[in-house]
Amino acid sequence: MDERIKRINDAAGFVKDRIGGKVPEVGIVLGSGLGKLGDRISGRIVIPYREIPGFPVSTAIGHKGNFILGTLGGKTVLAMQGRFHYYEGYPMESVVLPIRVMKKLGIKWLFVSNAAGGVNFDFRIGDLMIIRDHINRLPNPLIGPNLEEFGPRFTDMTRPYDPALIRKAEEVAASLGIEVKKGVYLAGTGPTYETPAEYRYFRMIGADAVGMSTIPEVIVARHSSIPVFGVSVITNEAHDDYAEDYENDGEAVVAAADAAADRMSLLFENLIRSL
């Protein structure tokens, strides 16, 4: 057996036993400072990543490192309270392992979130941006022998973020009085924040927000034909006209994400309810 498949099956089997065979309908990935949504999940079963066979440990600021199973918006959900990043030194196989485990456990939809810098001049700290497309500057997680049982060798990425979910999210946001933007998310390796010249370049090639995550998870979900919905919380204005003493700060990014987490959680909960 392919060692990758064995690792996925071992982790999925462990989680399945811990959740009593319950089948999650929606998988959720909570980014930096966005773990609050986990508190809205009822009937929670919390599984620390460190207990799951073959799982890495989340080391990023603002990532608690738990799987949470329970009910949100009337659906059984499995939420990642913190993700894994390429910049932590993990291979892509480990970064996307939880998504493949979620697939094995039965999810039908994947919701992803992240904290991102707004390179679009119209974006402000605290804005919610529905991701309509992305630009990938990370290694593709499908490089290597294809896992045929998950999907085809060549995966279509014409619509990485499900158009029907985006339309429904806009309707839900309007009904809740939550203002949302839409845009293109660009992900690089990190862990350094980008230079002003890089921010300017990313804006020129069509990015609205920039971060260090999410896209590998989306690619693997689409490989398995799982519809994806994504939101970036704009945690800093990633422009290129800073004062001489300006510095990007990781703690400030987490604080800004935390301040917007309640609105994002409300949007996710009500969108899940509408599925």
Tab-separated table of N, CA, C and O in Angstrom, residues 144-224:
chain	number	residue	atom	x	y	z
A	144	GLY	N	3.847	14.624	-7.664
A	144	GLY	CA	4.190	13.274	-7.229
A	144	GLY	C	3.180	12.276	-7.772
A	144	GLY	O	2.252	12.648	-8.492
A	145	PRO	N	3.343	11.001	-7.425
A	145	PRO	CA	2.395	9.982	-7.898
A	145	PRO	C	0.967	10.345	-7.497
A	145	PRO	O	0.721	10.746	-6.358
A	146	ASN	N	0.038	10.230	-8.449
A	146	ASN	CA	-1.348	10.605	-8.170
A	146	ASN	C	-2.018	9.599	-7.242
A	146	ASN	O	-1.817	8.384	-7.367
A	147	LEU	N	-2.823	10.109	-6.305
A	147	LEU	CA	-3.644	9.253	-5.445
A	147	LEU	C	-4.964	9.018	-6.168
A	147	LEU	O	-5.919	9.786	-6.028
A	148	GLU	N	-5.009	7.955	-6.963
A	148	GLU	CA	-6.137	7.718	-7.858
A	148	GLU	C	-7.462	7.612	-7.118
A	148	GLU	O	-8.510	7.998	-7.645
A	149	GLU	N	-7.445	7.090	-5.897
A	149	GLU	CA	-8.716	6.920	-5.191
A	149	GLU	C	-9.321	8.252	-4.741
A	149	GLU	O	-10.498	8.314	-4.383
A	150	PHE	N	-8.538	9.321	-4.803
A	150	PHE	CA	-9.059	10.635	-4.451
A	150	PHE	C	-9.492	11.444	-5.669
A	150	PHE	O	-10.465	12.203	-5.602
A	151	GLY	N	-8.757	11.305	-6.779
A	151	GLY	CA	-9.124	12.105	-7.935
A	151	GLY	C	-8.197	11.877	-9.104
A	151	GLY	O	-7.254	11.083	-9.035
A	152	PRO	N	-8.427	12.594	-10.221
A	152	PRO	CA	-7.672	12.380	-11.457
A	152	PRO	C	-6.278	12.991	-11.406
A	152	PRO	O	-5.981	13.841	-10.574
A	153	ARG	N	-5.421	12.545	-12.316
A	153	ARG	CA	-4.058	13.077	-12.404
A	153	ARG	C	-4.058	14.583	-12.622
A	153	ARG	O	-3.297	15.320	-11.988
A	154	PHE	N	-4.917	15.063	-13.532
A	154	PHE	CA	-4.972	16.486	-13.848
A	154	PHE	C	-6.314	17.041	-13.371
A	154	PHE	O	-7.365	16.619	-13.856
A	155	THR	N	-6.259	17.971	-12.423
A	155	THR	CA	-7.466	18.493	-11.771
A	155	THR	C	-7.870	19.836	-12.364
A	155	THR	O	-7.059	20.764	-12.423
A	156	ASP	N	-9.113	19.946	-12.784
A	156	ASP	CA	-9.632	21.215	-13.311
A	156	ASP	C	-9.724	22.249	-12.192
A	156	ASP	O	-10.227	21.953	-11.109
A	157	MET	N	-9.217	23.448	-12.453
A	157	MET	CA	-9.276	24.521	-11.460
A	157	MET	C	-9.967	25.757	-12.044
A	157	MET	O	-9.693	26.884	-11.632
A	158	THR	N	-10.879	25.537	-12.995
A	158	THR	CA	-11.597	26.660	-13.588
A	158	THR	C	-12.431	27.399	-12.545
A	158	THR	O	-12.509	28.631	-12.556
A	159	ARG	N	-13.038	26.652	-11.659
A	159	ARG	CA	-13.875	27.238	-10.597
A	159	ARG	C	-13.457	26.643	-9.249
A	159	ARG	O	-14.172	25.812	-8.685
A	160	PRO	N	-12.298	27.062	-8.711
A	160	PRO	CA	-11.829	26.481	-7.447
A	160	PRO	C	-12.757	26.786	-6.274
A	160	PRO	O	-12.826	25.997	-5.321
A	161	TYR	N	-13.445	27.926	-6.335
A	161	TYR	CA	-14.378	28.322	-5.274
A	161	TYR	C	-15.782	28.279	-5.874
A	161	TYR	O	-16.053	28.922	-6.894
A	162	ASP	N	-16.656	27.512	-5.261
A	162	ASP	CA	-17.934	27.159	-5.856
A	162	ASP	C	-18.820	28.382	-6.104
A	162	ASP	O	-19.169	29.098	-5.151
A	163	PRO	N	-19.198	28.649	-7.355
A	163	PRO	CA	-20.002	29.846	-7.661
A	163	PRO	C	-21.348	29.868	-6.944
A	163	PRO	O	-21.801	30.930	-6.507
A	164	ALA	N	-21.992	28.712	-6.798
A	164	ALA	CA	-23.292	28.672	-6.112
A	164	ALA	C	-23.138	29.028	-4.641
A	164	ALA	O	-23.973	29.755	-4.073
A	165	LEU	N	-22.074	28.550	-3.999
A	165	LEU	CA	-21.832	28.899	-2.599
A	165	LEU	C	-21.522	30.386	-2.457
A	165	LEU	O	-21.943	31.025	-1.478
A	166	ILE	N	-20.785	30.947	-3.415
A	166	ILE	CA	-20.478	32.381	-3.365
A	166	ILE	C	-21.757	33.201	-3.465
A	166	ILE	O	-21.970	34.153	-2.697
A	167	ARG	N	-22.623	32.843	-4.410
A	167	ARG	CA	-23.889	33.577	-4.557
A	167	ARG	C	-24.731	33.473	-3.297
A	167	ARG	O	-25.290	34.475	-2.815
A	168	LYS	N	-24.816	32.277	-2.739
A	168	LYS	CA	-25.601	32.088	-1.519
A	168	LYS	C	-24.997	32.874	-0.356
A	168	LYS	O	-25.720	33.479	0.440
A	169	ALA	N	-23.677	32.912	-0.276
A	169	ALA	CA	-23.008	33.654	0.800
A	169	ALA	C	-23.300	35.142	0.705
A	169	ALA	O	-23.505	35.815	1.731
A	170	GLU	N	-23.330	35.677	-0.507
A	170	GLU	CA	-23.651	37.092	-0.676
A	170	GLU	C	-25.079	37.384	-0.222
A	170	GLU	O	-25.346	38.410	0.407
A	171	GLU	N	-25.993	36.473	-0.510
A	171	GLU	CA	-27.379	36.636	-0.066
A	171	GLU	C	-27.469	36.576	1.460
A	171	GLU	O	-28.151	37.394	2.095
A	172	VAL	N	-26.766	35.598	2.044
A	172	VAL	CA	-26.778	35.440	3.501
A	172	VAL	C	-26.171	36.678	4.166
A	172	VAL	O	-26.712	37.210	5.150
A	173	ALA	N	-25.038	37.152	3.642
A	173	ALA	CA	-24.382	38.335	4.222
A	173	ALA	C	-25.309	39.546	4.168
A	173	ALA	O	-25.419	40.301	5.147
A	174	ALA	N	-25.987	39.731	3.047
A	174	ALA	CA	-26.906	40.866	2.910
A	174	ALA	C	-28.036	40.765	3.924
A	174	ALA	O	-28.436	41.774	4.533
A	175	SER	N	-28.558	39.558	4.132
A	175	SER	CA	-29.667	39.377	5.079
A	175	SER	C	-29.231	39.645	6.514
A	175	SER	O	-30.051	40.021	7.355
A	176	LEU	N	-27.932	39.460	6.788
A	176	LEU	CA	-27.400	39.673	8.137
A	176	LEU	C	-26.835	41.082	8.316
A	176	LEU	O	-26.395	41.432	9.414
A	177	GLY	N	-26.818	41.870	7.250
A	177	GLY	CA	-26.239	43.201	7.325
A	177	GLY	C	-24.728	43.179	7.443
A	177	GLY	O	-24.124	44.122	7.980
A	178	ILE	N	-24.102	42.118	6.924
A	178	ILE	CA	-22.639	42.004	6.957
A	178	ILE	C	-22.086	42.415	5.598
A	178	ILE	O	-22.435	41.827	4.574
A	179	GLU	N	-21.227	43.421	5.578
A	179	GLU	CA	-20.616	43.840	4.327
A	179	GLU	C	-19.509	42.876	3.940
A	179	GLU	O	-18.676	42.502	4.777
A	180	VAL	N	-19.506	42.444	2.692
A	180	VAL	CA	-18.447	41.565	2.211
A	180	VAL	C	-17.856	42.120	0.920
A	180	VAL	O	-18.534	42.793	0.147
A	181	LYS	N	-16.583	41.862	0.737
A	181	LYS	CA	-15.903	42.132	-0.522
A	181	LYS	C	-15.746	40.799	-1.253
A	181	LYS	O	-15.948	39.735	-0.696
A	182	LYS	N	-15.334	40.876	-2.514
A	182	LYS	CA	-14.948	39.678	-3.257
A	182	LYS	C	-13.596	39.948	-3.903
A	182	LYS	O	-13.319	41.082	-4.306
A	183	GLY	N	-12.764	38.918	-4.009
A	183	GLY	CA	-11.479	39.158	-4.635
A	183	GLY	C	-10.649	37.909	-4.823
A	183	GLY	O	-11.082	36.792	-4.534
A	184	VAL	N	-9.434	38.125	-5.299
A	184	VAL	CA	-8.479	37.067	-5.606
A	184	VAL	C	-7.450	37.001	-4.486
A	184	VAL	O	-6.864	38.011	-4.097
A	185	TYR	N	-7.227	35.792	-3.980
A	185	TYR	CA	-6.272	35.551	-2.899
A	185	TYR	C	-4.983	34.981	-3.481
A	185	TYR	O	-5.021	34.047	-4.292
A	186	LEU	N	-3.862	35.531	-3.089
A	186	LEU	CA	-2.556	35.036	-3.502
A	186	LEU	C	-1.836	34.472	-2.287
A	186	LEU	O	-1.806	35.111	-1.230
A	187	ALA	N	-1.258	33.278	-2.431
A	187	ALA	CA	-0.505	32.681	-1.325
A	187	ALA	C	0.933	32.440	-1.727
A	187	ALA	O	1.211	31.887	-2.796
A	188	GLY	N	1.852	32.869	-0.853
A	188	GLY	CA	3.272	32.580	-0.992
A	188	GLY	C	3.738	31.716	0.157
A	188	GLY	O	2.955	31.383	1.060
A	189	THR	N	5.013	31.389	0.157
A	189	THR	CA	5.501	30.446	1.160
A	189	THR	C	5.580	31.051	2.554
A	189	THR	O	5.366	30.348	3.539
A	190	GLY	N	5.878	32.387	2.676
A	190	GLY	CA	6.220	32.910	3.984
A	190	GLY	C	7.518	32.247	4.447
A	190	GLY	O	8.166	31.534	3.685
A	191	PRO	N	7.915	32.397	5.713
A	191	PRO	CA	7.203	33.114	6.759
A	191	PRO	C	7.478	34.621	6.790
A	191	PRO	O	6.928	35.319	7.633
A	192	THR	N	8.317	35.125	5.905
A	192	THR	CA	8.513	36.570	5.866
A	192	THR	C	7.283	37.242	5.285
A	192	THR	O	6.631	36.706	4.372
A	193	TYR	N	6.944	38.402	5.823
A	193	TYR	CA	5.940	39.240	5.162
A	193	TYR	C	6.571	39.819	3.895
A	193	TYR	O	7.797	39.879	3.754
A	194	GLU	N	5.724	40.234	2.999
A	194	GLU	CA	6.196	40.676	1.684
A	194	GLU	C	6.795	42.085	1.744
A	194	GLU	O	6.470	42.882	2.609
A	195	THR	N	7.637	42.385	0.781
A	195	THR	CA	8.201	43.730	0.668
A	195	THR	C	7.192	44.643	-0.025
A	195	THR	O	6.272	44.169	-0.709
A	196	PRO	N	7.330	45.950	0.114
A	196	PRO	CA	6.439	46.863	-0.617
A	196	PRO	C	6.450	46.611	-2.125
A	196	PRO	O	5.402	46.684	-2.778
A	197	ALA	N	7.619	46.286	-2.692
A	197	ALA	CA	7.695	46.011	-4.127
A	197	ALA	C	6.889	44.760	-4.483
A	197	ALA	O	6.242	44.694	-5.538
A	198	GLU	N	6.939	43.768	-3.612
A	198	GLU	CA	6.162	42.540	-3.857
A	198	GLU	C	4.674	42.814	-3.770
A	198	GLU	O	3.881	42.315	-4.590
A	199	TYR	N	4.253	43.603	-2.781
A	199	TYR	CA	2.835	43.972	-2.695
A	199	TYR	C	2.385	44.675	-3.977
A	199	TYR	O	1.302	44.405	-4.500
A	200	ARG	N	3.207	45.562	-4.478
A	200	ARG	CA	2.865	46.292	-5.699
A	200	ARG	C	2.761	45.323	-6.882
A	200	ARG	O	1.837	45.411	-7.697
A	201	TYR	N	3.686	44.378	-6.951
A	201	TYR	CA	3.675	43.373	-8.020
A	201	TYR	C	2.417	42.507	-7.940
A	201	TYR	O	1.756	42.254	-8.962
A	202	PHE	N	2.077	42.068	-6.737
A	202	PHE	CA	0.905	41.203	-6.580
A	202	PHE	C	-0.369	41.932	-6.997
A	202	PHE	O	-1.266	41.351	-7.608
A	203	ARG	N	-0.451	43.213	-6.669
A	203	ARG	CA	-1.620	44.004	-7.073
A	203	ARG	C	-1.674	44.094	-8.606
A	203	ARG	O	-2.745	43.961	-9.205
A	204	MET	N	-0.514	44.283	-9.218
A	204	MET	CA	-0.460	44.428	-10.670
A	204	MET	C	-0.891	43.144	-11.392
A	204	MET	O	-1.473	43.214	-12.484
A	205	ILE	N	-0.631	41.979	-10.797
A	205	ILE	CA	-0.981	40.728	-11.482
A	205	ILE	C	-2.382	40.237	-11.112
A	205	ILE	O	-2.787	39.152	-11.529
A	206	GLY	N	-3.122	41.046	-10.314
A	206	GLY	CA	-4.528	40.727	-10.095
A	206	GLY	C	-4.926	40.252	-8.723
A	206	GLY	O	-6.082	39.863	-8.517
A	207	ALA	N	-4.016	40.287	-7.750
A	207	ALA	CA	-4.359	39.864	-6.395
A	207	ALA	C	-5.031	40.999	-5.629
A	207	ALA	O	-4.711	42.173	-5.814
A	208	ASP	N	-5.964	40.619	-4.759
A	208	ASP	CA	-6.613	41.571	-3.849
A	208	ASP	C	-6.157	41.379	-2.410
A	208	ASP	O	-6.239	42.305	-1.602
A	209	ALA	N	-5.723	40.163	-2.085
A	209	ALA	CA	-5.273	39.851	-0.730
A	209	ALA	C	-4.159	38.823	-0.818
A	209	ALA	O	-4.093	38.025	-1.765
A	210	VAL	N	-3.264	38.843	0.172
A	210	VAL	CA	-2.098	37.964	0.140
A	210	VAL	C	-1.906	37.295	1.490
A	210	VAL	O	-2.099	37.905	2.541
A	211	GLY	N	-1.552	36.005	1.444
A	211	GLY	CA	-1.325	35.246	2.672
A	211	GLY	C	-0.343	34.112	2.429
A	211	GLY	O	0.401	34.110	1.442
A	212	MET	N	-0.366	33.124	3.343
A	212	MET	CA	0.632	32.051	3.324
A	212	MET	C	0.001	30.673	3.448
A	212	MET	O	0.665	29.732	3.913
A	213	SER	N	-1.258	30.520	3.061
A	213	SER	CA	-1.942	29.252	3.333
A	213	SER	C	-3.089	29.030	2.357
A	213	SER	O	-3.180	29.676	1.310
A	214	THR	N	-3.960	28.114	2.704
A	214	THR	CA	-5.291	27.917	2.113
A	214	THR	C	-5.296	27.239	0.747
A	214	THR	O	-6.021	26.262	0.534
A	215	ILE	N	-4.490	27.733	-0.186
A	215	ILE	CA	-4.576	27.229	-1.557
A	215	ILE	C	-4.250	25.735	-1.662
A	215	ILE	O	-4.955	25.004	-2.373
A	216	PRO	N	-3.230	25.217	-0.963
A	216	PRO	CA	-3.013	23.763	-1.047
A	216	PRO	C	-4.227	22.956	-0.607
A	216	PRO	O	-4.562	21.928	-1.219
A	217	GLU	N	-4.906	23.427	0.436
A	217	GLU	CA	-6.109	22.732	0.919
A	217	GLU	C	-7.211	22.757	-0.147
A	217	GLU	O	-7.913	21.756	-0.354
A	218	VAL	N	-7.341	23.900	-0.801
A	218	VAL	CA	-8.367	24.046	-1.838
A	218	VAL	C	-8.056	23.127	-3.021
A	218	VAL	O	-8.955	22.460	-3.562
A	219	ILE	N	-6.798	23.066	-3.430
A	219	ILE	CA	-6.417	22.208	-4.549
A	219	ILE	C	-6.742	20.748	-4.244
A	219	ILE	O	-7.304	20.021	-5.081
A	220	VAL	N	-6.418	20.303	-3.044
A	220	VAL	CA	-6.678	18.910	-2.671
A	220	VAL	C	-8.182	18.638	-2.566
A	220	VAL	O	-8.653	17.557	-2.961
A	221	ALA	N	-8.943	19.603	-2.080
A	221	ALA	CA	-10.398	19.439	-2.039
A	221	ALA	C	-10.969	19.323	-3.441
A	221	ALA	O	-11.820	18.461	-3.719
A	222	ARG	N	-10.508	20.173	-4.347
A	222	ARG	CA	-11.006	20.108	-5.718
A	222	ARG	C	-10.562	18.826	-6.419
A	222	ARG	O	-11.287	18.287	-7.253
A	223	HIS	N	-9.377	18.322	-6.082
A	223	HIS	CA	-8.926	17.025	-6.589
A	223	HIS	C	-9.942	15.940	-6.252
A	223	HIS	O	-10.170	15.021	-7.043
A	224	SER	N	-10.582	16.087	-5.077
A	224	SER	CA	-11.587	15.119	-4.626
A	224	SER	C	-13.012	15.562	-4.948
A	224	SER	O	-13.970	15.011	-4.392
